[in-house]
Short mmCIF file of C-alpha atoms in Angstrom, two decimals:
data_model
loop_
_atom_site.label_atom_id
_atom_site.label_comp_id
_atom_site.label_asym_id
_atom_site.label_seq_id
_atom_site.Cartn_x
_atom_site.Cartn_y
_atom_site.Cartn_z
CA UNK Z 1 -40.37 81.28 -58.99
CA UNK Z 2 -39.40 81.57 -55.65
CA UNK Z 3 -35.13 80.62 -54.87
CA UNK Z 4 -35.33 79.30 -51.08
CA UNK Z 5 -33.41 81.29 -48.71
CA UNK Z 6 -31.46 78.57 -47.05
CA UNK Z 7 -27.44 78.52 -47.47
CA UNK Z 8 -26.30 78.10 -50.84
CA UNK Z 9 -23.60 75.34 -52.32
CA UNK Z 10 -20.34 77.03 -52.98
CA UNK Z 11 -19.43 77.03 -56.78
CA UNK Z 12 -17.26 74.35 -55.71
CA UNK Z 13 -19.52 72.35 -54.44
CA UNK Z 14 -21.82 72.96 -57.03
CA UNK Z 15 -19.16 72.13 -59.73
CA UNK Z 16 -18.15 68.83 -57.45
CA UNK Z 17 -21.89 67.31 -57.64
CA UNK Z 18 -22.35 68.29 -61.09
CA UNK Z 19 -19.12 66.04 -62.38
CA UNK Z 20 -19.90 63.50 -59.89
CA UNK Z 21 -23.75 63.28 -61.34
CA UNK Z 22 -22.05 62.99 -65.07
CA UNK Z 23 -19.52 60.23 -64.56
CA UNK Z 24 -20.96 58.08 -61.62
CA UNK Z 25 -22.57 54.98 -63.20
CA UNK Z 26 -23.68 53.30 -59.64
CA UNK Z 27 -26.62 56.30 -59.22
CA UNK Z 28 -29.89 55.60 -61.21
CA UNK Z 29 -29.69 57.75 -64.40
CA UNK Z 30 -32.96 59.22 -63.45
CA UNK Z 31 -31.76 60.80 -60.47
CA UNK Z 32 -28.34 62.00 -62.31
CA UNK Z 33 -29.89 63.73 -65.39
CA UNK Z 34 -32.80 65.62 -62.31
CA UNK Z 35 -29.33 66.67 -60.47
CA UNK Z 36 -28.02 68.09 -63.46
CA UNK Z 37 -31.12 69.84 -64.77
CA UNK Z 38 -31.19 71.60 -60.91
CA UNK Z 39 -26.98 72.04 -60.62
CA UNK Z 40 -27.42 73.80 -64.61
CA UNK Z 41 -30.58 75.48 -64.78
CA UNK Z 42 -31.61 76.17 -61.55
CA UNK Z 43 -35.00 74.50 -61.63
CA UNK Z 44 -37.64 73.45 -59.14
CA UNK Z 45 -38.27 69.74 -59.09
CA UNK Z 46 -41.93 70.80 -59.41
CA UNK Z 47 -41.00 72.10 -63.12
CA UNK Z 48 -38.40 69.72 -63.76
CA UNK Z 49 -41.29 66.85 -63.30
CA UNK Z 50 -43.22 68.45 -65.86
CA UNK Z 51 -40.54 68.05 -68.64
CA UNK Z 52 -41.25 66.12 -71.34
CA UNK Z 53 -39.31 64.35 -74.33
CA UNK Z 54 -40.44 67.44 -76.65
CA UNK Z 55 -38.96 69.81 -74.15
CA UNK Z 56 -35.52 68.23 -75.56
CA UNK Z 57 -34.44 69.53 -78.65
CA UNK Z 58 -31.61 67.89 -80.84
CA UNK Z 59 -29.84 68.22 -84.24
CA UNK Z 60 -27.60 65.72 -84.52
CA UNK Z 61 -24.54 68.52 -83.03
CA UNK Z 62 -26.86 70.73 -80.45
CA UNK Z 63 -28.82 69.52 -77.81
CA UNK Z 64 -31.33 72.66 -76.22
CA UNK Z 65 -33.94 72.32 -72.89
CA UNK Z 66 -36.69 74.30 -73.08
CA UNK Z 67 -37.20 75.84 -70.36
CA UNK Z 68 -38.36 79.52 -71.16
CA UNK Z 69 -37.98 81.21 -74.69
CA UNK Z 70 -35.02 80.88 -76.41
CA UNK Z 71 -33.95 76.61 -75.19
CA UNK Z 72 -31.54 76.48 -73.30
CA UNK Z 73 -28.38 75.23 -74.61
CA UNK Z 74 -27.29 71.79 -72.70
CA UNK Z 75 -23.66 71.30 -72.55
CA UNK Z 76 -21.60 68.08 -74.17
CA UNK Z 77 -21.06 65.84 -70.92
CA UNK Z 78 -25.09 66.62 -69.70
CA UNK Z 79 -26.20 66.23 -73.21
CA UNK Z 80 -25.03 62.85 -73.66
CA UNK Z 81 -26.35 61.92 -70.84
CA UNK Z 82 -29.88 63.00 -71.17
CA UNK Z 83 -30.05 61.48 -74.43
CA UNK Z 84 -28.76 58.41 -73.09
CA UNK Z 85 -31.63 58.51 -70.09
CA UNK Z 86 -34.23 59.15 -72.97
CA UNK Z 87 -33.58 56.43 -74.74
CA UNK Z 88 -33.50 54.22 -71.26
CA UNK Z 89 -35.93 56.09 -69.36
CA UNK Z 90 -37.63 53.48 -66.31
CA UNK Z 91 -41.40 53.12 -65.57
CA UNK Z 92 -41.70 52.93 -69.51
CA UNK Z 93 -42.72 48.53 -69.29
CA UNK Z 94 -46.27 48.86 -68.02
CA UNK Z 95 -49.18 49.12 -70.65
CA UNK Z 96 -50.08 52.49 -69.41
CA UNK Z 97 -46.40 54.01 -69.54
CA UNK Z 98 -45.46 52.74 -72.77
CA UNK Z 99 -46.45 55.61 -74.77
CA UNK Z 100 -45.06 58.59 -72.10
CA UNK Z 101 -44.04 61.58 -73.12
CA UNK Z 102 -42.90 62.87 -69.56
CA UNK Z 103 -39.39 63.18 -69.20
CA UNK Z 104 -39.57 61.60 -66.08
CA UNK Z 105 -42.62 59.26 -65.96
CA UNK Z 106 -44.55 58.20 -62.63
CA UNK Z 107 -45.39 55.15 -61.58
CA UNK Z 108 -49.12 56.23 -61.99
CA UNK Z 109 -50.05 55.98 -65.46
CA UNK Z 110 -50.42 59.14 -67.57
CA UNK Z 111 -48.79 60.79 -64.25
CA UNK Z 112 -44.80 62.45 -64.16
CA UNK Z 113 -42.74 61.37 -61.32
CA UNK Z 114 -43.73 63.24 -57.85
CA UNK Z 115 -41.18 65.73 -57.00
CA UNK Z 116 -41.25 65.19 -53.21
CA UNK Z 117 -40.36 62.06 -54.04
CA UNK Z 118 -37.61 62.96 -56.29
CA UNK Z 119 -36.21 65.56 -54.04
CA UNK Z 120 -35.85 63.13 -51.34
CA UNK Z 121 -34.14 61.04 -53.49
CA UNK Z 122 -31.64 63.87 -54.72
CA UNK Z 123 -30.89 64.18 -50.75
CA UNK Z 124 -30.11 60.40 -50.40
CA UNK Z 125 -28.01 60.55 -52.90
CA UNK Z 126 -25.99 64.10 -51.62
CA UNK Z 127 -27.73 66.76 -54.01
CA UNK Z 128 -29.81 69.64 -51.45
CA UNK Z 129 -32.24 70.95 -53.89
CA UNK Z 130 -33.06 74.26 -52.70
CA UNK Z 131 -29.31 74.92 -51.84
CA UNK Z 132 -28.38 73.75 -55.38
CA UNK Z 133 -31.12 75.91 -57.10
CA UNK Z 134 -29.51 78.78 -55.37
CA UNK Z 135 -25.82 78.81 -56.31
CA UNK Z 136 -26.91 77.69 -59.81
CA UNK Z 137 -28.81 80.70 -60.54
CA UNK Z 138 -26.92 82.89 -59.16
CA UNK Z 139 -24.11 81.37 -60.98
CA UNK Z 140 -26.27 82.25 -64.37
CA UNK Z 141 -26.57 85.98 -62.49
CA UNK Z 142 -22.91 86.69 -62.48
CA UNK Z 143 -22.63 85.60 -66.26
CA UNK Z 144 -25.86 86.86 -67.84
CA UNK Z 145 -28.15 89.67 -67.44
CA UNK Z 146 -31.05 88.96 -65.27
CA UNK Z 147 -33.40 89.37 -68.24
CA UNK Z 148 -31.20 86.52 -70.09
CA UNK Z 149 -31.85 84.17 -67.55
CA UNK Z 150 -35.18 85.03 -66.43
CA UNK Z 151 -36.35 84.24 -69.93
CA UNK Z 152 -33.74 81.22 -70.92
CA UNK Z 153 -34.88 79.56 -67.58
CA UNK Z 154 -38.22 80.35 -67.09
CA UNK Z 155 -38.05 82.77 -64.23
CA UNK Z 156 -39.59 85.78 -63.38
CA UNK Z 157 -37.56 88.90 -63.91
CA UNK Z 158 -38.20 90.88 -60.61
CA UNK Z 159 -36.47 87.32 -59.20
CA UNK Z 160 -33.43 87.87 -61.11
CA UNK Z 161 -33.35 91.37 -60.76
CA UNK Z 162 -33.34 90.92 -56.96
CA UNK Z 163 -31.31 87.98 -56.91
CA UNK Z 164 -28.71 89.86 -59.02
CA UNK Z 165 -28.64 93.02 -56.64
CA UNK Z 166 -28.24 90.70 -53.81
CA UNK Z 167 -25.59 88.95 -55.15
CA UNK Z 168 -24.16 92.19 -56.45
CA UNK Z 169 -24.05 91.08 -59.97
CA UNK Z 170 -22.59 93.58 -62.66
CA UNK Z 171 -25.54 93.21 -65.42
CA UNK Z 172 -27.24 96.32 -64.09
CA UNK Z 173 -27.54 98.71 -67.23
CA UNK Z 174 -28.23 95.85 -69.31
CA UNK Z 175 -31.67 96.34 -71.08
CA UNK Z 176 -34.18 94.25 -71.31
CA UNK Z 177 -36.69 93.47 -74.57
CA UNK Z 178 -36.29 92.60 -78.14
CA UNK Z 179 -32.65 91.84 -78.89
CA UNK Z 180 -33.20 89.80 -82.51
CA UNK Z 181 -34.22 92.96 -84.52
CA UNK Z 182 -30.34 94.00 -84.05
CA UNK Z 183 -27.75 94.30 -85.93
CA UNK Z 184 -29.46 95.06 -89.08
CA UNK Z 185 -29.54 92.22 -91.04
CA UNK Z 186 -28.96 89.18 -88.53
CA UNK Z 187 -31.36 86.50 -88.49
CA UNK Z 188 -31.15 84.12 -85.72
CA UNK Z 189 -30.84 80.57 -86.02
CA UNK Z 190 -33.86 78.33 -85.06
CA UNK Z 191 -32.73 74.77 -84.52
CA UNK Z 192 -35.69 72.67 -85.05
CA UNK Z 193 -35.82 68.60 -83.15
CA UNK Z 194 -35.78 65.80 -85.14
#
């Protein structure tokens, strides 16, 4: 994936339109939970269109995205309200909608929402995609190894690799590959939906 070049938010910022997107009730729900997905996870809106209800995993407790291999764990405040939006999601009344899996649904039947659309709508509403995507993953960068977060979100690891020396990140002996085979013994926990 490519991370756009222009200015990033501040972590500040970032933090500011991420708690603003979980507790203001007067911006459509579908536009909060497609913030949050970008301020968390650092996703395109091209990806982020292409989500579906599956791609939300949830155990009762834990609530995982999957967005690369392992999910993506979704924290408390975001959780509840993508769960919320799921269970409310719009363009869901017309005959050809009814039955959507897409997380978030186009007006076109069997179609997801259009992310140019979306991504002016994230604008309108104070959220700069690209800018966002950029202080998010480098946010991941300076608290996981690139090969962490190029798998957990989907990203290619000569990106984070780069991004990380750029940033000046302090993952760089970390090595990448197989960690579940270690320690001897351990068996990681797969949480299963439903």
């Amino acid at each position: 994936m490519k991370i756009s070049r222009r200015p990033a938010l501040s972590e500040d910022e970032r933090l500011a339109a991420l708690g603003r997107l979980l507790t203001d009730t007067d911006t459509p729900m579908r536009l909060r939970v497609a913030g949050v997905i970008v301020l968390l996870y650092a996703q395109p809106l091209t990806r982020i269109v292409q989500l579906t209800v599956d791609d939300v995993l949830h155990d009762g407790e834990t609530t995982l995205l999957r967005l690369g291999e392992p999910a993506s764990p979704v924290p408390a405040p975001a959780a509840a309200l993508l769960l919320a939006y799921i269970a409310e999601r719009d363009n869901m009344n017309t005959a050809t909608n009814q039955a959507s899996r897409w997380l978030f649904p186009g007006r076109r039947a069997g179609r997801p929402a259009r992310p140019d659309h979306m991504s002016s709508r994230l604008r309108e509403i104070g959220i700069p995609v690209a800018a966002a995507r950029g202080t998010a993953i480098r946010q991941q960068l300076l608290e996981l190894p690139a090969p962490v977060v190029a798998d957990a979100l989907g990203y290619h690891d000569k990106t984070t690799s780069r991004l990380l020396r750029e940033g000046g990140g302090t993952w760089s002996r970390y090595a990448a590959g197989d960690h579940l085979r270690s320690p001897s013994g351990w068996t990681p926990h797969r949480l299963t939906d439903g």
